[in-house]
Coordinates of C-alpha atoms in Angstrom, one line a residue:
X1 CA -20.3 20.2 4.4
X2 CA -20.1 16.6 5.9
X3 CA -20.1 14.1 3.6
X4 CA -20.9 10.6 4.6
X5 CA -21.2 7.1 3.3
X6 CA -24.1 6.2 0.6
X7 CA -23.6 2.6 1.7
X8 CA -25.3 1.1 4.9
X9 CA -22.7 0.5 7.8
X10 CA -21.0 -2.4 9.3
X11 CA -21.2 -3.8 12.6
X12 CA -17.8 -2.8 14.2
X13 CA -16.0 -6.2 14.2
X14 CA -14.6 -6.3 17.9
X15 CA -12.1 -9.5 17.7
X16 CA -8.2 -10.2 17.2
X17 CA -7.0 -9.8 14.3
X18 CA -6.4 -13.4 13.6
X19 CA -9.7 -14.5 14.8
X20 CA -11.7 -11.7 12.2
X21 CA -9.4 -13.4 9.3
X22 CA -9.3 -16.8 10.1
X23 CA -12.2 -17.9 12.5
X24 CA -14.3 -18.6 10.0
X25 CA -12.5 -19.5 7.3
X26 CA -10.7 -22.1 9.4
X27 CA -14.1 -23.7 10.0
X28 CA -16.0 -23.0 7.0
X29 CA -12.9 -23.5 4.1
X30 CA -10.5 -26.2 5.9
X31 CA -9.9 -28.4 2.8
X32 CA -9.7 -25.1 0.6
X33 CA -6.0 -23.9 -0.5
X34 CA -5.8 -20.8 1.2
X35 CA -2.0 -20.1 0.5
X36 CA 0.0 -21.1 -3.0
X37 CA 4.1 -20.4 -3.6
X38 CA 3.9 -18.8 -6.8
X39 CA 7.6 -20.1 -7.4
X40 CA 7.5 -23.5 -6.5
X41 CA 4.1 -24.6 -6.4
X42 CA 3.4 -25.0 -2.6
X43 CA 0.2 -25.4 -1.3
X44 CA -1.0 -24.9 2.1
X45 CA -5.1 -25.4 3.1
X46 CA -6.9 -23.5 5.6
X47 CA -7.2 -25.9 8.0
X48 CA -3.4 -26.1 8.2
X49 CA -2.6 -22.5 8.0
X50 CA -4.9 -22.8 11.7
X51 CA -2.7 -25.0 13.1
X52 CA 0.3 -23.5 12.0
X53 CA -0.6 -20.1 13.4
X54 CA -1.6 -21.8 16.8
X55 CA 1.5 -23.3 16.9
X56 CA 3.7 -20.8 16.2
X57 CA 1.8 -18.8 18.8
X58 CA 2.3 -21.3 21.2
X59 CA 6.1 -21.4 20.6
X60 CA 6.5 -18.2 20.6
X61 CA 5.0 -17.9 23.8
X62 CA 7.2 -20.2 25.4
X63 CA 10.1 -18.6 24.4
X64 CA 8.8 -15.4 25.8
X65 CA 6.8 -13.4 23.7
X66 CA 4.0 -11.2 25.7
X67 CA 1.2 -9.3 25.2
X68 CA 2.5 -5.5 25.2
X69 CA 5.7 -6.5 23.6
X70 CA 6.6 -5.6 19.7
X71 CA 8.0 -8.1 17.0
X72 CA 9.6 -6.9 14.0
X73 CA 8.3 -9.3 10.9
X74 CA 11.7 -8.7 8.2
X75 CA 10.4 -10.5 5.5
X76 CA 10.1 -10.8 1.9
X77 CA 6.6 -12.1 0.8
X78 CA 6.5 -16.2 1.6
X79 CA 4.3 -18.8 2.7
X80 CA 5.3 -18.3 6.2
X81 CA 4.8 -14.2 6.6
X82 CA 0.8 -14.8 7.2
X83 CA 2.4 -17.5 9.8
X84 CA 4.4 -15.6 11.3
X85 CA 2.0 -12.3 11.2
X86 CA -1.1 -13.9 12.9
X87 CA 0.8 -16.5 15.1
X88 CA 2.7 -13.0 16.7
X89 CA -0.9 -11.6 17.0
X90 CA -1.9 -14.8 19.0
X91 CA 0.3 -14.0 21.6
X92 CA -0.9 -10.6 22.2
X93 CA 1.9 -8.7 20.7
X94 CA 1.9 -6.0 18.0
X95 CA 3.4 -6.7 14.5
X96 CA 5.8 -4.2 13.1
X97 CA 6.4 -5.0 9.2
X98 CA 9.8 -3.9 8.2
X99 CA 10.8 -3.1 4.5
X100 CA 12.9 -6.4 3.3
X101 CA 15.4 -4.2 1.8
X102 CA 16.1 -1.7 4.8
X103 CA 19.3 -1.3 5.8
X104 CA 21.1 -2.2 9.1
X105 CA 20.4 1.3 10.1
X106 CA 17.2 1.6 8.6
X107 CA 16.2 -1.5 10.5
X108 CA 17.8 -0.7 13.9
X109 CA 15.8 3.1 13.9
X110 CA 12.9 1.1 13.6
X111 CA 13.8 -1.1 16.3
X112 CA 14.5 1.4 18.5
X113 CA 11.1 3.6 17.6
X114 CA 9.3 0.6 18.2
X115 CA 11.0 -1.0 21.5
X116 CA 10.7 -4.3 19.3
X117 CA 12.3 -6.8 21.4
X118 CA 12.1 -9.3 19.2
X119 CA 12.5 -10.5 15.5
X120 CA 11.0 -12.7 13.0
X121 CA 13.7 -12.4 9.7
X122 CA 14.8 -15.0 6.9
X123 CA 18.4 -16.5 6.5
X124 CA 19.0 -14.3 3.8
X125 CA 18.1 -11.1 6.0
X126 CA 19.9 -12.3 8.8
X127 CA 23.2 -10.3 8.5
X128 CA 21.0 -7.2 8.4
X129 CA 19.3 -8.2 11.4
X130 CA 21.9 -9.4 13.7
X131 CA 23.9 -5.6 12.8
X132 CA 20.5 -4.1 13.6
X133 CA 20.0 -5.8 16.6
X134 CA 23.2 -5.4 17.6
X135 CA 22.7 -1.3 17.1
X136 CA 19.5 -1.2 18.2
X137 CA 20.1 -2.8 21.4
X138 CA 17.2 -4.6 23.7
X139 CA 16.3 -7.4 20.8
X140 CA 15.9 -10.7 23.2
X141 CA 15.8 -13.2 19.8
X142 CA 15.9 -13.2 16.5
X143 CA 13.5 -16.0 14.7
X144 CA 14.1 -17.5 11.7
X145 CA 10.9 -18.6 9.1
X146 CA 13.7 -20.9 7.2
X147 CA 16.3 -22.3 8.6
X148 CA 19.9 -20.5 9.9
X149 CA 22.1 -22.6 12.7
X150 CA 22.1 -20.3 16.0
X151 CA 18.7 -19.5 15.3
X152 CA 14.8 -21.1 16.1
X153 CA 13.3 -21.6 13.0
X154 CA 9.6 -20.9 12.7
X155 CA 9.2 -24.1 10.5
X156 CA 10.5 -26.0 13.5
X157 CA 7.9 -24.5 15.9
X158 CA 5.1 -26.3 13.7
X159 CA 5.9 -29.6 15.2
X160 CA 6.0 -28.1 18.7
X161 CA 3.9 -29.1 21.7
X162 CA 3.9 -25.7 24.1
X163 CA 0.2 -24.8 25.2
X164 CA -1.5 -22.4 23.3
X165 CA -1.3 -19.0 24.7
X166 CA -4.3 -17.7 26.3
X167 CA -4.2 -13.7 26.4
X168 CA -7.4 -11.1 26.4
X169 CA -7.2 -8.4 23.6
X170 CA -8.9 -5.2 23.6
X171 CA -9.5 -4.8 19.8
X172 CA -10.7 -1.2 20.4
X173 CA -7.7 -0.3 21.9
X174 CA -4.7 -3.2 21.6
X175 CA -2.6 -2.8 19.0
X176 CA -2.5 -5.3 16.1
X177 CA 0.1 -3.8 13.5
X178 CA 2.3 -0.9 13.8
X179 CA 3.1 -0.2 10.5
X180 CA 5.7 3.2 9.6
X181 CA 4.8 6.0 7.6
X182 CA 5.5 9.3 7.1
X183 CA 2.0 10.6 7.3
X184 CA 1.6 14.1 5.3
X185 CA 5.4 15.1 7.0
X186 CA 8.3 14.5 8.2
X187 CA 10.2 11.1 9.2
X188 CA 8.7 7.5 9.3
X189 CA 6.7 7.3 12.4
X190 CA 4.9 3.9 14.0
X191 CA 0.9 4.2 13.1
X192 CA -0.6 2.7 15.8
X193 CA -3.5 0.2 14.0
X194 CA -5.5 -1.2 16.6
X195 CA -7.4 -5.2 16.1
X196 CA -10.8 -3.3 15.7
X197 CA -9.3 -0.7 13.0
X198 CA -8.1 -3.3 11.1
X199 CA -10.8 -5.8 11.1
X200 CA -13.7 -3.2 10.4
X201 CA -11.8 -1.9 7.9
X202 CA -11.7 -5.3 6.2
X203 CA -15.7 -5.4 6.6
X204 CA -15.8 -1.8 4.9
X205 CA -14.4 -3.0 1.7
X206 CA -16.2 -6.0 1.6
X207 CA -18.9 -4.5 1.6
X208 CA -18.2 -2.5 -2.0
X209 CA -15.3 -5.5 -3.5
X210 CA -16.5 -8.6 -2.1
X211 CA -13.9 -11.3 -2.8
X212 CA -15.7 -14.8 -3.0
X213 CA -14.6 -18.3 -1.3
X214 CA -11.8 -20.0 -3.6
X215 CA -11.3 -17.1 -5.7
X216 CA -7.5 -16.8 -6.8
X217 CA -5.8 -13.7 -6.1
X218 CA -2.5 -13.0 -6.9
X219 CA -0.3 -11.1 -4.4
X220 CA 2.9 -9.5 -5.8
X221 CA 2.5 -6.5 -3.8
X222 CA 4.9 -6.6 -0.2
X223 CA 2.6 -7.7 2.4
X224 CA 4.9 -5.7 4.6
X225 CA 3.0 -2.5 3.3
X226 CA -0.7 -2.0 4.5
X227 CA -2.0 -2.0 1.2
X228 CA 0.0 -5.6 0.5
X229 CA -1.3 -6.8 3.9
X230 CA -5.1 -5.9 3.8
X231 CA -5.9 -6.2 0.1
X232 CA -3.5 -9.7 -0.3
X233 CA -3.5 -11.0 2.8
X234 CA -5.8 -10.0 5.5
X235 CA -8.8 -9.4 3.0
X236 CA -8.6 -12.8 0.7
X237 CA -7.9 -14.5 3.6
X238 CA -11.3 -13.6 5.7
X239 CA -12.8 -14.7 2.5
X240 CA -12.0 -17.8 2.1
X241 CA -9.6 -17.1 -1.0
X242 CA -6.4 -18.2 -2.9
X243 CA -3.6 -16.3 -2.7
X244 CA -0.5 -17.3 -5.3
X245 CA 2.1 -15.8 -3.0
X246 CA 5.3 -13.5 -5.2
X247 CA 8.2 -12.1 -3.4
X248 CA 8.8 -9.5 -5.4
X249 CA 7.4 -8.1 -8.5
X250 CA 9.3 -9.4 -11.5
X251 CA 7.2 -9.3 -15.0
X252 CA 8.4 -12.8 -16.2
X253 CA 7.6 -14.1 -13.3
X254 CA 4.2 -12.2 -12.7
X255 CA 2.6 -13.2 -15.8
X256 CA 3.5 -16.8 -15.3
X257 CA 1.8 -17.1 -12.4
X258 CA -1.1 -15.7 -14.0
X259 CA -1.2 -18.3 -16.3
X260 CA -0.2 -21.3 -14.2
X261 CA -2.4 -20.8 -11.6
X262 CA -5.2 -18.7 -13.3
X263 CA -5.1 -15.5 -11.3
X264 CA -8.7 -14.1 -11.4
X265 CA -8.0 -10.9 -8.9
X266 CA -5.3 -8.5 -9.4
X267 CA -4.4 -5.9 -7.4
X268 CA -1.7 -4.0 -8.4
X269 CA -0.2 0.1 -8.3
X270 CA 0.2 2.0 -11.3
X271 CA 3.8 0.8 -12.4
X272 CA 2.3 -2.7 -12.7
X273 CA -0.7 -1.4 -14.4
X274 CA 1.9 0.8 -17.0
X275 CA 3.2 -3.0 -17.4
X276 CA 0.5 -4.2 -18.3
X277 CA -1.1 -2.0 -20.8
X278 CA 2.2 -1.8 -22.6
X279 CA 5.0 -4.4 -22.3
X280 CA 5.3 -6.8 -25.2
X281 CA 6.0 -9.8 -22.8
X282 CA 1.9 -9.4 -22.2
X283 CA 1.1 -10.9 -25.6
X284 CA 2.6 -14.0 -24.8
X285 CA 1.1 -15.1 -22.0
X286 CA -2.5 -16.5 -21.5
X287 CA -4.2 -14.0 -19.0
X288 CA -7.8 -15.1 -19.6
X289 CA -8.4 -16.3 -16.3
X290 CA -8.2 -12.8 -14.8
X291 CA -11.8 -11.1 -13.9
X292 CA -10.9 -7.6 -12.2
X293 CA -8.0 -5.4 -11.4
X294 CA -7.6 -3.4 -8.7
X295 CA -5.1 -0.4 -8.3
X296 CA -4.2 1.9 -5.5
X297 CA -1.5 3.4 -3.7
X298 CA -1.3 6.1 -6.3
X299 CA -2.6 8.1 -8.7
X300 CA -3.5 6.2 -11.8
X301 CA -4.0 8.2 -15.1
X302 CA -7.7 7.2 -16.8
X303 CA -6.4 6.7 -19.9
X304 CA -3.9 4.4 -18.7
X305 CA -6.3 2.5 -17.1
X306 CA -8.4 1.9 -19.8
X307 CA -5.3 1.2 -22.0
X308 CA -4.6 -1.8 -19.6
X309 CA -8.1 -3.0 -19.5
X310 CA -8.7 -3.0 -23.2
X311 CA -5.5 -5.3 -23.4
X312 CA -6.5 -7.8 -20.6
X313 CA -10.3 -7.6 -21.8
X314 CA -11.8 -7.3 -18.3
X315 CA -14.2 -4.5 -16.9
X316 CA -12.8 -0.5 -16.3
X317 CA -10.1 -0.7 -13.2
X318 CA -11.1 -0.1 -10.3
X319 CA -9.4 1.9 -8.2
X320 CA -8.9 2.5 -4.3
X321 CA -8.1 5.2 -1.9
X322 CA -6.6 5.5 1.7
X323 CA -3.5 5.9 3.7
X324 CA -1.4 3.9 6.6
X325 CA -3.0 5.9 8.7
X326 CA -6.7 5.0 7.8
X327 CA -5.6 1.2 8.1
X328 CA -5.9 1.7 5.1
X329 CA -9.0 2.3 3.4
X330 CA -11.7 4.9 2.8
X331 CA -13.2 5.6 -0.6
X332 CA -13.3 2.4 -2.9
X333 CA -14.9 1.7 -6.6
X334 CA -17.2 -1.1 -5.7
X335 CA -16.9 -4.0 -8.1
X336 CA -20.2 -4.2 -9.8
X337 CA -20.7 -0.6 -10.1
X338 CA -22.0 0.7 -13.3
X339 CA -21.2 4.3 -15.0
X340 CA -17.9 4.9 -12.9
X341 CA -16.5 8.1 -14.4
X342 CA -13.1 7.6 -15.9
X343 CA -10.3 8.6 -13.3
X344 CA -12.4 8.3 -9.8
X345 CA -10.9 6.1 -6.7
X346 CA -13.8 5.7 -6.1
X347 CA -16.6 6.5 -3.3
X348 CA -16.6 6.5 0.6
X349 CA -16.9 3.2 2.5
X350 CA -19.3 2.0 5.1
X351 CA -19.4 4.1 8.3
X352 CA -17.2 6.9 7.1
X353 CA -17.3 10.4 6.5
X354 CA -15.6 13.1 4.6
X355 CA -14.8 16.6 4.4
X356 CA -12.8 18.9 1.3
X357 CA -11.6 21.7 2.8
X358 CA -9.9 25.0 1.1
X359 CA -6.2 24.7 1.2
X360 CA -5.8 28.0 2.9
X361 CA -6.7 26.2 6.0
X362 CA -4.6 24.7 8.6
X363 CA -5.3 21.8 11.0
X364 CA -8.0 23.4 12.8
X365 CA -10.1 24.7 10.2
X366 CA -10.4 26.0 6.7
X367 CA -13.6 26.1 4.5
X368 CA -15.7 23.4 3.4
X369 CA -15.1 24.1 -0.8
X370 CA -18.1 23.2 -3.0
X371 CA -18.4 20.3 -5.4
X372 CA -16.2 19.7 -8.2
X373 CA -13.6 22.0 -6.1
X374 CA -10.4 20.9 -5.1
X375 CA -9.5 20.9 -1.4
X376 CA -7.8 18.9 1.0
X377 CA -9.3 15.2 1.7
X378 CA -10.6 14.7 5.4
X379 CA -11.6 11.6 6.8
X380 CA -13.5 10.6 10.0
X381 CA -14.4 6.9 10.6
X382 CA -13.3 3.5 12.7
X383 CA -10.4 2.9 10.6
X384 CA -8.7 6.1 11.7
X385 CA -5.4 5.3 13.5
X386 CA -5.3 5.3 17.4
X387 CA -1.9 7.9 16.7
X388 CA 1.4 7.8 16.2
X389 CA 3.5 5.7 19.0
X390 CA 4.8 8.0 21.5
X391 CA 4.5 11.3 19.4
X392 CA 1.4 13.0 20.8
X393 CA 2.2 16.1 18.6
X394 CA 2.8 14.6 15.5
X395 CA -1.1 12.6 15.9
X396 CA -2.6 16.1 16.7
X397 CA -1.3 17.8 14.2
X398 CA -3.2 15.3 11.9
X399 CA -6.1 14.3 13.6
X400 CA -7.8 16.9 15.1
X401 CA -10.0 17.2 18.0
X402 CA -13.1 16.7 16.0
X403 CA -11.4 13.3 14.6
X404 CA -10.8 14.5 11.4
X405 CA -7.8 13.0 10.0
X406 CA -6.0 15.5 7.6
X407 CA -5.0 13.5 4.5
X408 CA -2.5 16.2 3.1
X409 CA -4.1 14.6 -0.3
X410 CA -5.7 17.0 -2.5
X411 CA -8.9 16.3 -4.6
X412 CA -12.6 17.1 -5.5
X413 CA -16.0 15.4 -5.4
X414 CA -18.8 15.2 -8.0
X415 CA -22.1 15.8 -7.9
X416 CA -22.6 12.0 -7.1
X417 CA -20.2 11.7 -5.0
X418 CA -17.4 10.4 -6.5
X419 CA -14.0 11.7 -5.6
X420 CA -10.8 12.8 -7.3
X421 CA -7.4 12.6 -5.9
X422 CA -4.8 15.4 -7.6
X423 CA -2.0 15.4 -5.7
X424 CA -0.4 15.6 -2.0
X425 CA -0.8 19.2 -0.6
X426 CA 3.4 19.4 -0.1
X427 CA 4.0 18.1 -3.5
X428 CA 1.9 21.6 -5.4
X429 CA 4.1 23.4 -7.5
X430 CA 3.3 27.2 -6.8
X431 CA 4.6 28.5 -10.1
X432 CA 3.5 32.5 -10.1
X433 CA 0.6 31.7 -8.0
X434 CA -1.0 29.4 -9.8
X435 CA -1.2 25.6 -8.1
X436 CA 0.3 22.7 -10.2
X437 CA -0.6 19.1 -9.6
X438 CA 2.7 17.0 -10.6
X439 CA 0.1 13.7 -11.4
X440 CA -1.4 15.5 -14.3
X441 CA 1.8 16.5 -15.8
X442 CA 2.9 12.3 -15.0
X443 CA 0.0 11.4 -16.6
X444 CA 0.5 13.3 -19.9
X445 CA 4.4 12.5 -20.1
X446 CA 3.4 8.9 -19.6
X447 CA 0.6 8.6 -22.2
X448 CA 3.3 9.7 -24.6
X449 CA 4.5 6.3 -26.6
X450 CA 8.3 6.9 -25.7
X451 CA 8.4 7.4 -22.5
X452 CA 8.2 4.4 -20.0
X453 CA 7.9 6.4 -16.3
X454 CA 7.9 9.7 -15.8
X455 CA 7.8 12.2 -12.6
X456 CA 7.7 15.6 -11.9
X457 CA 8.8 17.8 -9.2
X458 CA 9.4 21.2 -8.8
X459 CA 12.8 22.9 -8.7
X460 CA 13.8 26.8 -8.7
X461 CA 14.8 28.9 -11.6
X462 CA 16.7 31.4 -11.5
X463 CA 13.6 34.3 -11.3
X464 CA 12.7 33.0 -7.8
X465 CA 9.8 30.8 -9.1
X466 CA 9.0 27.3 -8.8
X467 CA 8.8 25.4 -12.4
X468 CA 8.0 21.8 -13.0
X469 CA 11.1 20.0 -13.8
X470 CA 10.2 16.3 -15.0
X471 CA 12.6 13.1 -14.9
X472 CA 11.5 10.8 -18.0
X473 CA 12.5 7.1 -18.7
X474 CA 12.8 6.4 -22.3
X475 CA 11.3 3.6 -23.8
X476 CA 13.0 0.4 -25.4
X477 CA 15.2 2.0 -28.3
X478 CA 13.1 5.8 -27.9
X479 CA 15.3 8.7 -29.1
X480 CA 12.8 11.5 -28.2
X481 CA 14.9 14.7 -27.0
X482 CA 14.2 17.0 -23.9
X483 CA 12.7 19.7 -26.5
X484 CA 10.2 17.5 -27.7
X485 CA 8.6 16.2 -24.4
X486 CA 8.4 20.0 -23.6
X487 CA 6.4 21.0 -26.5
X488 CA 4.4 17.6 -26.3
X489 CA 2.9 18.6 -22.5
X490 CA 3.0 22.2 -23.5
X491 CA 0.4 21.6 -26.1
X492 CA -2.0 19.1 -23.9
X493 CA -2.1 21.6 -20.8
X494 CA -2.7 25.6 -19.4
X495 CA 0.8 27.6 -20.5
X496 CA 0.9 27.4 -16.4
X497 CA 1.4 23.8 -16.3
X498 CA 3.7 23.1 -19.1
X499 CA 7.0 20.9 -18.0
X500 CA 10.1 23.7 -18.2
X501 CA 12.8 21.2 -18.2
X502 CA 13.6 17.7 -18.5
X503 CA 15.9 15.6 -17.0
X504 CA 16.2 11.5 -18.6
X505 CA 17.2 8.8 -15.8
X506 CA 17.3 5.3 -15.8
X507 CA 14.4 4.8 -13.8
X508 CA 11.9 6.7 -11.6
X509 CA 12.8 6.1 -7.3
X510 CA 9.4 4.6 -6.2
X511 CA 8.7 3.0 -2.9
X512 CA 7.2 -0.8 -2.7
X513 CA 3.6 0.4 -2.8
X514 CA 4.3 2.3 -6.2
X515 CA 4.3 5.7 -4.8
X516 CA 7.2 7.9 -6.3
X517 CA 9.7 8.8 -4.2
X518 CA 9.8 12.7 -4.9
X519 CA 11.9 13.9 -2.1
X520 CA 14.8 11.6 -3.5
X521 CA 14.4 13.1 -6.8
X522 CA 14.4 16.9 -4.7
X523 CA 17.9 15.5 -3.0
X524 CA 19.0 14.7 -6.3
X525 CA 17.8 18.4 -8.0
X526 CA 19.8 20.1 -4.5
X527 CA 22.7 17.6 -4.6
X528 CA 23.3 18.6 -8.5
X529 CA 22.6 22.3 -8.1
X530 CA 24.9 23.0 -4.7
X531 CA 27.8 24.4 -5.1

């Protein structure tokens, strides 16, 4: 059974990138602060941001930036990363957003994945990116947002006097972002986002979490990520927002921006929201100011969530669904809904459709399941991905000739329509048949007062079966033993569930977004266990 949107659709929004976030605001919100430091204080209004972006554009231009080309953006969160993003977009080129931590390696398989011939990095980064560059081979420039002697600085180009660039986009088919994922397999692959998946998707969650004009949201999350750059960046910025702009996530420093600049939106992954609900450094700090929290990313236990809300005194989280691929959004909780069952992420957007299908199935096919059963998530709608760059069989094997794109998530909908993400299809544990969602065991071992993080995998025994094995950080001065935690799951879930072992580690591998990193923790079960 097709499932499609309760909520009316959008008009497709057919412009730039740059022109669906700033062409209005530019006009309608020039002596608004769009952008805030949340370090040093920094302001920078809309009208500015404009001409920054047009003159970066036009710089970069000059110095031979092209439409069809690729620029790598290696950057921690700043003031100038929106800069840099929509003044690259200006020119007609695609973004790739690159991990401010990758490696020279890292960065330079991403180079070569992408053709980027270009890069936009900061002086701290720039020893990474020159070794990249240099491994990589075909990079024409590397930019600097700061200042670095040998290089042009993008604060420089600000006061430049090239011509604006004048370039016709395709958004239907010109691609704005080329993010890397790993989709439901394999290794990191370019997802192709095109100017009209992008911007439509921004007009689908508006519709359900509209954020309003001078509004303060707080963006800790790396815009490099497409969560951080649609729900921080792209989205507030349409609006006519303030963002308070972190580079990284530090606690201290998170809940003293809060304060100092009275943070009304927070969107946030579960980590953070753990953080929140439990950390003593919340109690002293003023976070009155804040209205709603938003988490996504990954799955976010219900009573966890409610935890953290009771402590910050605002309305149930809401919680959001979607992938790189779907750029990224498809199922939100809209912000003023009413009765939202505990645990949800929430319902379909605007113009998009849905299918749960038994996981028996494969690519082409499988069963529509009934409600309340689980299945794998499909999704059909503008924001699907034009495909993976130059891997034709990778894109098919995920979206299918129908334009179904296969999730590899695993959930259920309710009666009214609500739907429930368990777990990735690869990351089941089959122990003796039976199917075991490593979230739910994550969610009891987190619930648990001594335990800070917690994830589970599964790992062999020595019968041939699969068992879940979880890694547990203890909490601040917690002695609680391995036999313990076992007996504490094994009396909150089915005997087929319960946790067989436990491993304690200093802290859980997660990736910016949140998500944790289970095939590290695999490598780490194999590398221990080899012989």
């Amino acid at each position: 059974m097709v499932l499609r949107s309760e909520f009316p659709d959008v008009p497709l929004v057919d412009l730039p990138i740059h022109d669906a976030v700033l062409g209005r605001a530019a006009k309608e919100s020039g002596d608004r602060t769009a952008l805030i430091d949340g370090v040093t204080g920094e302001r920078v209004g809309y009208a500015a941001l404009d001409r920054a972006v047009r003159r970066i554009a036009a710089e970069l231009a000059a110095a031979g930036v092209r439409k069809g080309e690729v620029v790598a953006l290696h950057s921690p969160n700043s003031l100038m990363y929106p800069m840099a993003f929509y003044g690259v977009t200006r020119t007609g080129a695609a973004v790739t957003t690159v991990h401010p931590l990758a490696t020279a390696e890292e960065l330079a398989q991403q180079l070569r994945d992408a053709a980027a011939t270009w890069i936009v990095t900061v002086s701290p980064l720039l020893r990474v990116a020159r070794q990249a560059a240099e491994q990589a081979g075909g990079v024409r420039e590397i930019f600097v947002c700061d200042e670095a002697g040998g290089h042009r600085s993008l604060r420089d180009m600000l006061h430049g006097t090239a011509p604006e660039p004048v370039v016709e986009i395709d958004p239907a088919q010109d691609v704005a972002v080329l993010p890397y994922s790993s989709g439901t397999t394999g290794s990191p692959k370019g997802v192709m986002l095109t100017h009209r998946s992008v911007a439509t998707n921004l007009a689908q969650v508006e519709a359900l979490v509209p954020t309003r004009p001078g509004e303060r949201v707080l963006a800790v999350l790396p815009f490099f990520h497409v969560y951080g750059l649609t729900a921080l960046m792209n989205a507030p910025l349409r609006a006519g927002s303030t963002v308070i702009v972190l580079p990284r996530f530090d606690l201290d420093r998170f809940l003293t921006a809060i304060e100092r600049y009275e943070a009304q939106a927070l969107y946030v992954a579960p980590p953070i929201v753990l953080a929140l609900a439990r950390h003593p450094a919340v109690a002293e700090h003023d976070l009155s100011s804040v209205r709603y929290v938003l988490s996504a990313a990954a799955p976010l236990d219900a009573r966890l969530a409610e935890a953290c809300a009771r402590r910050l005194g605002v309305p149930p989280l809401l919680q959001a669904f979607g992938m790189t691929e779907l750029s990224p959004g498809c199922h939100l909780v809209p912000r003023y809904a009413e009765g939202v069952p505990p645990g949800t992420v929430g319902k379909l957007l605007p113009n998009t459709e849905m299918r749960v299908v038994g996981l028996d199935g494969g690519v082409d096919g499988g069963r529509d399941v009934a409600v309340g059963e689980d299945g794998e998530i499909l999704i059909r709608g503008p924001q699907v991905m034009k495909g993976y760059l130059g891997r034709p069989a990778d894109t098919a094997a995920i979206v299918d000739a129908d334009g179904w794109l296969h999730t590899g998530d695993v959930g259920h909908v309710d009666a009214d329509g609500w739907l429930f993400v368990v777990d990735r299809v690869k990351e089941l544990i089959k122990y003796k048949g039976y199917q075991v969602a490593p979230a739910d065991l994550e969610a009891v071992l987190i619930a648990h007062e001594a335990v800070a993080d917690a994830a589970v995998i599964g790992v062999p025994d020595g019968d041939g079966n699969e068992i879940p094995k979880a890694y547990v950080v203890r909490g601040p001065g917690a002695r609680i033993s391995e036999d313990e935690l076992i007996r504490y799951v094994a009396g909150q879930v089915a005997p087929y569930k319960r946790v067989r072992r436990v491993e304690f580690t200093d802290s859980v591998p997660r990736s910016a977004a949140g998500k944790i990193l289970r095939r590290e923790l695999r490598a780490r079960e194999r590398s221990s266990t080899s012989p």
